[in-house]
Structure formats: C-alpha cells, structure tokens
PDB file of C-alpha atoms in Angstrom:
ATOM      1  CA  GLU A  25       5.995  16.331 -11.413  1.00 81.00           C
ATOM      2  CA  ASP A  26       6.567  12.967  -9.725  1.00 86.00           C
ATOM      3  CA  LYS A  27       6.167  10.010 -12.081  1.00 90.00           C
ATOM      4  CA  VAL A  28       6.069   6.215 -11.820  1.00 95.00           C
ATOM      5  CA  VAL A  29       6.459   3.791 -14.718  1.00 96.00           C
ATOM      6  CA  GLN A  30       5.934   0.068 -14.249  1.00 97.00           C
ATOM      7  CA  SER A  31       6.916  -2.725 -16.582  1.00 96.00           C
ATOM      8  CA  PRO A  32       5.812  -5.043 -17.925  1.00 96.00           C
ATOM      9  CA  LEU A  33       2.124  -4.104 -17.891  1.00 95.00           C
ATOM     10  CA  SER A  34       1.146  -7.754 -17.944  1.00 96.00           C
ATOM     11  CA  LEU A  35       2.912 -11.055 -17.455  1.00 96.00           C
ATOM     12  CA  VAL A  36       1.813 -14.686 -17.710  1.00 98.00           C
ATOM     13  CA  VAL A  37       3.920 -17.391 -16.069  1.00 97.00           C
ATOM     14  CA  HIS A  38       3.610 -20.982 -14.864  1.00 97.00           C
ATOM     15  CA  GLU A  39       3.559 -22.052 -11.257  1.00 97.00           C
ATOM     16  CA  GLY A  40       7.071 -22.354  -9.902  1.00 97.00           C
ATOM     17  CA  ASP A  41       8.541 -19.655 -12.128  1.00 97.00           C
ATOM     18  CA  THR A  42      10.386 -16.648 -10.721  1.00 97.00           C
ATOM     19  CA  VAL A  43       9.208 -13.206 -11.809  1.00 98.00           C
ATOM     20  CA  THR A  44      10.699  -9.734 -11.615  1.00 98.00           C
ATOM     21  CA  LEU A  45       8.478  -6.669 -11.748  1.00 98.00           C
ATOM     22  CA  ASN A  46      10.004  -3.289 -12.470  1.00 98.00           C
ATOM     23  CA  CYS A  47       9.234   0.213 -11.257  1.00 97.00           C
ATOM     24  CA  SER A  48      11.150   3.283 -12.398  1.00 97.00           C
ATOM     25  CA  TYR A  49      10.447   6.743 -11.109  1.00 95.00           C
ATOM     26  CA  GLU A  50      11.140  10.446 -11.333  1.00 93.00           C
ATOM     27  CA  VAL A  51      10.875  12.528  -8.205  1.00 89.00           C
ATOM     28  CA  THR A  52      11.983  15.891  -6.889  1.00 86.00           C
ATOM     29  CA  ASN A  53      12.335  14.945  -3.215  1.00 88.00           C
ATOM     30  CA  PHE A  54      12.265  11.213  -2.569  1.00 89.00           C
ATOM     31  CA  ARG A  55      10.612  10.031   0.607  1.00 89.00           C
ATOM     32  CA  SER A  56       9.523   6.441  -0.026  1.00 90.00           C
ATOM     33  CA  LEU A  57       8.536   3.843  -2.593  1.00 93.00           C
ATOM     34  CA  LEU A  58       5.774   1.362  -1.801  1.00 93.00           C
ATOM     35  CA  TRP A  59       4.537  -1.874  -3.353  1.00 95.00           C
ATOM     36  CA  TYR A  60       0.905  -2.980  -3.149  1.00 95.00           C
ATOM     37  CA  LYS A  61      -0.889  -6.145  -4.252  1.00 96.00           C
ATOM     38  CA  GLN A  62      -4.415  -5.888  -5.631  1.00 95.00           C
ATOM     39  CA  GLU A  63      -6.524  -8.980  -6.081  1.00 93.00           C
ATOM     40  CA  LYS A  64     -10.246  -8.590  -6.571  1.00 83.00           C
ATOM     41  CA  LYS A  65     -10.791  -5.550  -4.376  1.00 85.00           C
ATOM     42  CA  ALA A  66      -8.686  -2.970  -2.550  1.00 91.00           C
ATOM     43  CA  PRO A  67      -4.888  -2.840  -2.753  1.00 93.00           C
ATOM     44  CA  THR A  68      -3.048  -4.301   0.208  1.00 92.00           C
ATOM     45  CA  PHE A  69       0.348  -3.131   1.380  1.00 92.00           C
ATOM     46  CA  LEU A  70       3.429  -5.285   0.687  1.00 94.00           C
ATOM     47  CA  PHE A  71       6.627  -3.298   1.202  1.00 90.00           C
ATOM     48  CA  MET A  72       7.906   0.170   1.904  1.00 91.00           C
ATOM     49  CA  LEU A  73      11.402   1.171   0.777  1.00 92.00           C
ATOM     50  CA  THR A  74      13.114   4.310   2.011  1.00 88.00           C
ATOM     51  CA  SER A  75      16.588   5.791   2.043  1.00 81.00           C
ATOM     52  CA  SER A  76      17.270   3.859   5.233  1.00 78.00           C
ATOM     53  CA  GLY A  77      15.651   0.621   4.097  1.00 75.00           C
ATOM     54  CA  ILE A  78      16.471  -0.327   0.505  1.00 83.00           C
ATOM     55  CA  GLU A  79      15.858  -4.075   0.744  1.00 88.00           C
ATOM     56  CA  LYS A  80      12.808  -5.896   2.053  1.00 90.00           C
ATOM     57  CA  LYS A  81      11.897  -9.577   2.128  1.00 91.00           C
ATOM     58  CA  SER A  82       8.837 -11.486   3.182  1.00 92.00           C
ATOM     59  CA  GLY A  83       8.669 -15.161   2.359  1.00 95.00           C
ATOM     60  CA  ARG A  84       8.877 -15.606  -1.413  1.00 97.00           C
ATOM     61  CA  LEU A  85       8.588 -11.873  -2.074  1.00 97.00           C
ATOM     62  CA  SER A  86      11.482  -9.454  -1.974  1.00 97.00           C
ATOM     63  CA  SER A  87      12.119  -5.928  -3.164  1.00 96.00           C
ATOM     64  CA  ILE A  88      15.071  -3.634  -3.608  1.00 95.00           C
ATOM     65  CA  LEU A  89      15.434   0.073  -4.240  1.00 94.00           C
ATOM     66  CA  ASP A  90      18.169   1.673  -6.320  1.00 92.00           C
ATOM     67  CA  LYS A  91      18.122   5.374  -5.477  1.00 85.00           C
ATOM     68  CA  LYS A  92      20.972   6.167  -7.820  1.00 87.00           C
ATOM     69  CA  GLU A  93      19.344   4.648 -10.923  1.00 87.00           C
ATOM     70  CA  LEU A  94      15.811   5.525  -9.716  1.00 92.00           C
ATOM     71  CA  PHE A  95      14.150   2.145  -9.855  1.00 93.00           C
ATOM     72  CA  SER A  96      12.809  -0.634  -7.720  1.00 96.00           C
ATOM     73  CA  ILE A  97      12.137  -4.300  -8.435  1.00 97.00           C
ATOM     74  CA  LEU A  98       9.753  -6.758  -6.862  1.00 97.00           C
ATOM     75  CA  ASN A  99      10.795 -10.395  -7.053  1.00 97.00           C
ATOM     76  CA  ILE A 100       8.503 -13.345  -6.517  1.00 98.00           C
ATOM     77  CA  THR A 101      10.115 -16.788  -6.398  1.00 97.00           C
ATOM     78  CA  ALA A 102       8.369 -20.150  -6.781  1.00 97.00           C
ATOM     79  CA  THR A 103       5.171 -18.457  -7.928  1.00 98.00           C
ATOM     80  CA  GLN A 104       1.777 -19.864  -6.977  1.00 97.00           C
ATOM     81  CA  THR A 105      -1.662 -19.309  -8.496  1.00 97.00           C
ATOM     82  CA  GLY A 106      -2.488 -17.196  -5.436  1.00 96.00           C
ATOM     83  CA  ASP A 107       0.143 -14.698  -6.558  1.00 97.00           C
ATOM     84  CA  SER A 108      -2.070 -13.761  -9.508  1.00 97.00           C
ATOM     85  CA  ALA A 109      -2.913 -10.092  -8.975  1.00 97.00           C
ATOM     86  CA  ILE A 110      -2.134  -6.575 -10.062  1.00 96.00           C
ATOM     87  CA  TYR A 111       1.055  -5.292  -8.434  1.00 97.00           C
ATOM     88  CA  LEU A 112       1.165  -1.548  -7.924  1.00 96.00           C
ATOM     89  CA  CYS A 113       4.188   0.632  -7.295  1.00 96.00           C
ATOM     90  CA  ALA A 114       3.646   3.977  -5.543  1.00 94.00           C
ATOM     91  CA  LEU A 115       5.951   6.910  -4.933  1.00 93.00           C
ATOM     92  CA  GLN A 116       5.917   9.452  -2.159  1.00 90.00           C
ATOM     93  CA  GLY A 117       7.842  12.603  -2.912  1.00 87.00           C
ATOM     94  CA  GLY A 118       7.989  15.836  -0.960  1.00 78.00           C
ATOM     95  CA  SER A 119       4.278  15.936  -0.125  1.00 78.00           C
ATOM     96  CA  GLU A 120       2.052  13.419   1.641  1.00 77.00           C
ATOM     97  CA  LYS A 121       0.338  12.168  -1.511  1.00 84.00           C
ATOM     98  CA  LEU A 122       1.157   8.846  -3.154  1.00 88.00           C
ATOM     99  CA  VAL A 123       1.485   8.647  -6.938  1.00 91.00           C
ATOM    100  CA  PHE A 124       0.844   5.195  -8.418  1.00 93.00           C
ATOM    101  CA  GLY A 125       2.040   3.536 -11.571  1.00 95.00           C
ATOM    102  CA  LYS A 126      -0.299   1.721 -13.948  1.00 95.00           C
ATOM    103  CA  GLY A 127       0.453  -1.623 -12.346  1.00 95.00           C
ATOM    104  CA  THR A 128       1.645  -5.005 -13.587  1.00 96.00           C
ATOM    105  CA  LYS A 129      -1.003  -7.659 -14.028  1.00 96.00           C
ATOM    106  CA  LEU A 130       0.530 -11.019 -13.112  1.00 97.00           C
ATOM    107  CA  THR A 131      -1.205 -14.254 -14.084  1.00 97.00           C
ATOM    108  CA  VAL A 132       0.187 -17.502 -12.700  1.00 98.00           C
ATOM    109  CA  ASN A 133      -1.117 -20.591 -14.481  1.00 97.00           C
ATOM    110  CA  PRO A 134      -1.110 -24.036 -12.850  1.00 95.00           C
TER     111      PRO A 134
ATOM    112  CA  ASN B  24     -11.973  -1.567  14.158  1.00 63.00           C
ATOM    113  CA  ALA B  25     -13.646  -0.881  10.808  1.00 74.00           C
ATOM    114  CA  GLY B  26     -10.700   0.816   9.040  1.00 92.00           C
ATOM    115  CA  VAL B  27     -11.856   2.711   5.947  1.00 95.00           C
ATOM    116  CA  THR B  28     -15.541   2.425   5.065  1.00 95.00           C
ATOM    117  CA  GLN B  29     -16.898   3.469   1.686  1.00 96.00           C
ATOM    118  CA  THR B  30     -20.533   3.723   0.655  1.00 96.00           C
ATOM    119  CA  PRO B  31     -22.221   2.890  -1.606  1.00 96.00           C
ATOM    120  CA  LYS B  32     -20.452  -0.166  -3.048  1.00 95.00           C
ATOM    121  CA  PHE B  33     -22.325   0.135  -6.351  1.00 96.00           C
ATOM    122  CA  GLN B  34     -24.162   3.017  -7.989  1.00 96.00           C
ATOM    123  CA  VAL B  35     -25.706   3.648 -11.399  1.00 97.00           C
ATOM    124  CA  LEU B  36     -26.323   7.246 -12.428  1.00 96.00           C
ATOM    125  CA  LYS B  37     -27.692   9.002 -15.460  1.00 97.00           C
ATOM    126  CA  THR B  38     -25.655  11.697 -17.158  1.00 97.00           C
ATOM    127  CA  GLY B  39     -26.113  14.989 -15.342  1.00 96.00           C
ATOM    128  CA  GLN B  40     -27.164  13.530 -12.014  1.00 97.00           C
ATOM    129  CA  SER B  41     -25.269  14.349  -8.843  1.00 95.00           C
ATOM    130  CA  MET B  42     -24.182  12.096  -6.034  1.00 96.00           C
ATOM    131  CA  THR B  43     -21.791  11.801  -3.112  1.00 97.00           C
ATOM    132  CA  LEU B  44     -19.468   8.901  -2.367  1.00 97.00           C
ATOM    133  CA  GLN B  45     -18.971   8.627   1.357  1.00 98.00           C
ATOM    134  CA  CYS B  46     -15.702   7.721   3.068  1.00 97.00           C
ATOM    135  CA  ALA B  47     -15.123   7.354   6.800  1.00 97.00           C
ATOM    136  CA  GLN B  48     -12.110   6.112   8.758  1.00 96.00           C
ATOM    137  CA  ASP B  49     -11.808   5.330  12.448  1.00 94.00           C
ATOM    138  CA  MET B  50      -8.013   5.232  12.718  1.00 91.00           C
ATOM    139  CA  ASN B  51      -7.540   8.935  13.474  1.00 90.00           C
ATOM    140  CA  HIS B  52      -5.547   9.329  10.256  1.00 91.00           C
ATOM    141  CA  GLU B  53      -4.721  12.874   9.229  1.00 90.00           C
ATOM    142  CA  TYR B  54      -4.333  12.047   5.553  1.00 91.00           C
ATOM    143  CA  MET B  55      -7.239  10.982   3.342  1.00 94.00           C
ATOM    144  CA  SER B  56      -7.467  10.653  -0.410  1.00 95.00           C
ATOM    145  CA  TRP B  57      -9.651   9.565  -3.306  1.00 97.00           C
ATOM    146  CA  TYR B  58      -8.410   7.565  -6.293  1.00 97.00           C
ATOM    147  CA  ARG B  59     -10.145   6.296  -9.381  1.00 97.00           C
ATOM    148  CA  GLN B  60      -9.117   3.097 -11.113  1.00 95.00           C
ATOM    149  CA  ASP B  61      -9.782   2.411 -14.763  1.00 94.00           C
ATOM    150  CA  PRO B  62      -8.593  -0.649 -16.709  1.00 86.00           C
ATOM    151  CA  GLY B  63      -4.901  -0.381 -17.512  1.00 83.00           C
ATOM    152  CA  MET B  64      -4.568   2.996 -15.792  1.00 85.00           C
ATOM    153  CA  GLY B  65      -3.534   2.085 -12.270  1.00 87.00           C
ATOM    154  CA  LEU B  66      -4.739   4.376  -9.494  1.00 93.00           C
ATOM    155  CA  ARG B  67      -5.083   8.061 -10.299  1.00 94.00           C
ATOM    156  CA  LEU B  68      -5.325  10.590  -7.501  1.00 94.00           C
ATOM    157  CA  ILE B  69      -8.423  12.810  -7.593  1.00 96.00           C
ATOM    158  CA  HIS B  70      -8.218  14.862  -4.392  1.00 96.00           C
ATOM    159  CA  TYR B  71      -6.492  14.534  -1.063  1.00 94.00           C
ATOM    160  CA  SER B  72      -6.532  16.106   2.389  1.00 93.00           C
ATOM    161  CA  VAL B  73      -3.847  16.410   5.049  1.00 90.00           C
ATOM    162  CA  GLY B  74      -6.271  17.386   7.807  1.00 90.00           C
ATOM    163  CA  ALA B  75      -9.669  18.832   8.633  1.00 93.00           C
ATOM    164  CA  GLY B  76     -10.329  21.969   6.606  1.00 94.00           C
ATOM    165  CA  ILE B  77      -7.460  21.307   4.170  1.00 94.00           C
ATOM    166  CA  THR B  78      -7.913  19.785   0.710  1.00 95.00           C
ATOM    167  CA  ASP B  79      -5.859  19.776  -2.467  1.00 94.00           C
ATOM    168  CA  GLN B  80      -6.133  18.554  -6.042  1.00 94.00           C
ATOM    169  CA  GLY B  81      -4.509  15.420  -7.398  1.00 92.00           C
ATOM    170  CA  GLU B  82      -3.907  14.349 -10.992  1.00 91.00           C
ATOM    171  CA  VAL B  83      -7.541  14.200 -12.190  1.00 95.00           C
ATOM    172  CA  PRO B  84      -9.666  16.618 -10.106  1.00 96.00           C
ATOM    173  CA  ASN B  85     -12.016  17.952 -12.794  1.00 96.00           C
ATOM    174  CA  GLY B  86     -15.675  17.108 -12.198  1.00 95.00           C
ATOM    175  CA  TYR B  87     -15.167  16.267  -8.527  1.00 97.00           C
ATOM    176  CA  ASN B  88     -15.446  18.242  -5.292  1.00 97.00           C
ATOM    177  CA  VAL B  89     -14.344  17.311  -1.793  1.00 97.00           C
ATOM    178  CA  SER B  90     -14.516  18.737   1.701  1.00 96.00           C
ATOM    179  CA  ARG B  91     -13.011  17.729   5.023  1.00 96.00           C
ATOM    180  CA  SER B  92     -15.038  19.057   7.916  1.00 96.00           C
ATOM    181  CA  THR B  93     -13.941  16.325  10.342  1.00 96.00           C
ATOM    182  CA  THR B  94     -10.896  14.082  10.686  1.00 94.00           C
ATOM    183  CA  GLU B  95     -13.035  10.993  10.098  1.00 96.00           C
ATOM    184  CA  ASP B  96     -14.968  11.866   6.928  1.00 97.00           C
ATOM    185  CA  PHE B  97     -13.918  12.746   3.394  1.00 98.00           C
ATOM    186  CA  PRO B  98     -16.856  12.707   0.946  1.00 98.00           C
ATOM    187  CA  LEU B  99     -16.385  12.919  -2.827  1.00 98.00           C
ATOM    188  CA  ARG B 100     -19.057  14.793  -4.770  1.00 97.00           C
ATOM    189  CA  LEU B 101     -19.939  14.487  -8.431  1.00 96.00           C
ATOM    190  CA  LEU B 102     -21.993  17.574  -9.275  1.00 91.00           C
ATOM    191  CA  SER B 103     -22.986  16.581 -12.832  1.00 96.00           C
ATOM    192  CA  ALA B 104     -22.012  13.007 -13.669  1.00 95.00           C
ATOM    193  CA  ALA B 105     -20.562  12.179 -17.081  1.00 96.00           C
ATOM    194  CA  PRO B 106     -19.964   8.773 -18.713  1.00 96.00           C
ATOM    195  CA  SER B 107     -16.209   9.446 -18.441  1.00 96.00           C
ATOM    196  CA  GLN B 108     -16.607   9.205 -14.677  1.00 97.00           C
ATOM    197  CA  THR B 109     -17.581   5.541 -14.900  1.00 97.00           C
ATOM    198  CA  SER B 110     -14.907   3.931 -12.774  1.00 97.00           C
ATOM    199  CA  VAL B 111     -14.050   2.217  -9.516  1.00 97.00           C
ATOM    200  CA  TYR B 112     -13.344   4.719  -6.765  1.00 98.00           C
ATOM    201  CA  PHE B 113     -11.123   4.030  -3.772  1.00 97.00           C
ATOM    202  CA  CYS B 114     -10.814   6.075  -0.630  1.00 97.00           C
ATOM    203  CA  ALA B 115      -7.563   5.687   1.311  1.00 95.00           C
ATOM    204  CA  SER B 116      -6.218   7.089   4.550  1.00 93.00           C
ATOM    205  CA  GLY B 117      -2.854   7.158   6.299  1.00 89.00           C
ATOM    206  CA  ARG B 118      -0.734   8.745   8.978  1.00 80.00           C
ATOM    207  CA  GLN B 119       1.376  11.641   7.826  1.00 69.00           C
ATOM    208  CA  GLY B 120       4.601  12.905   9.214  1.00 60.00           C
ATOM    209  CA  SER B 121       8.266  12.328   8.738  1.00 51.00           C
ATOM    210  CA  GLY B 122       7.774   8.696   7.829  1.00 57.00           C
ATOM    211  CA  ALA B 123       6.251   7.233   4.737  1.00 59.00           C
ATOM    212  CA  ASN B 124       2.525   7.358   4.193  1.00 74.00           C
ATOM    213  CA  VAL B 125       1.345   3.734   4.164  1.00 84.00           C
ATOM    214  CA  LEU B 126      -2.235   3.959   2.961  1.00 89.00           C
ATOM    215  CA  THR B 127      -5.161   1.824   4.074  1.00 91.00           C
ATOM    216  CA  PHE B 128      -7.781   1.466   1.353  1.00 94.00           C
ATOM    217  CA  GLY B 129     -11.514   1.120   1.483  1.00 95.00           C
ATOM    218  CA  ALA B 130     -13.236  -1.690  -0.417  1.00 94.00           C
ATOM    219  CA  GLY B 131     -14.086   0.528  -3.378  1.00 96.00           C
ATOM    220  CA  SER B 132     -17.217   1.973  -4.982  1.00 97.00           C
ATOM    221  CA  ARG B 133     -18.140   0.966  -8.517  1.00 96.00           C
ATOM    222  CA  LEU B 134     -19.869   3.820 -10.333  1.00 97.00           C
ATOM    223  CA  THR B 135     -21.559   3.536 -13.722  1.00 97.00           C
ATOM    224  CA  VAL B 136     -22.770   6.657 -15.518  1.00 97.00           C
ATOM    225  CA  LEU B 137     -25.194   6.015 -18.394  1.00 95.00           C
TER     226      LEU B 137
END
C-alpha cells in the first residue's frame, strides 16, 4: 500500500530562517508527488513533482524529488510569519487517488 | 466559477443521527473524493470516485457511504453518527488521466457528534 511519511511533524523558527521539510514515501507505481499548504481552511496547491519534473521553484519556495531514495524536500528561505501553516505532502501512485502524509506544522515567529 | 462547494460548513449531531454532507463542483472534473482531517493525522481518504456511477473505498471508509449519480455531485452520508466521526471533512476534485491529479479542495465541513 502506498505510504507517505513527513518529518518533522512540527517546527518553530524565527523570521528569516531557512527551513527544510521532508517527505519520504513508498509506492508501487509512482506517478507524482505534490506539496500543499494549509492555513486556516482548505489546502492550496504548491508544487507537483513527476518523473519528468524533479525540481520546482516559486519565489522563496523550492522542492526537489529523489526517485532513487524515495523522498522529497520542500525548502523555504527567508521565512516570514505568513509562511506559518501546515505543509502537506501527497503521493499519487498507480490509481487516481492521492495519499497524504500527516503534515508538518510550521510556526514562524517574528 | 465556484470551484468545489461544500455544505453545510458546520453541523452538530447526536450519536445515532444520520446526515449527508453535500459536495458539488462546476469544473467538469471526473475525479472526486472525500477526506477527513483530525489533529495530527493529516488528510485521510474516505471514499473516492473516478466518474459517475463509479466509487471506491479509501483508507477509512467504515461508517460512510457515497454515491456518484452525476459528474457534479458527490455526497457523503453518515448513516448512524458516532463521536469518532467528529472531524473536519474536505471534498476535493481533479482531472484524471495520464497526468498528475492536482486536487481542488472545498472549504471544509466541521462536524461534531455528541
């Protein structure tokens, strides 16, 4: 069965710090790995990583996928208080469904 | 363009009562799904559907029923609510196919079972 493990489960940093969030996975037939950000309500899409797209960057956020070692990381540089959220990693294997990890709760203090 | 609409936003039930959480999307997405979110547990898949007339179980299907009579609607039914079903429920939809399934989520429904 497809599985996603995120670490750490929670993280507290100061504004300006750089953080790295981890996502390891087990899958039978890999299709994609996705990162979502969840603030107070519904998760919003950040990145999608596939076999043909293993690095993504948007502003201060970037993500890479290591298909050999079965993990992905999400980096946030120069953190701001607005980055405080739960970051969710999701895996799509051979079927259409997405399996999520437990998430990393990031708190950025001023 | 409304996206994914969930109703109600809040609901309080007594143990044993039944109810239906409604989910509708106007993006012509084939794929629809229901997740529940509990503190520290991430999102757990309850049921999903890849098209009208087709549904399948996720990780935590017990106590929930679904149906998909149209492309737009995917209601989640609790036949006999239990306190363990107190949670925040999210409906999500996406396009399926050879590419990845980037889900669009509804705003969530907070359910409390007393």
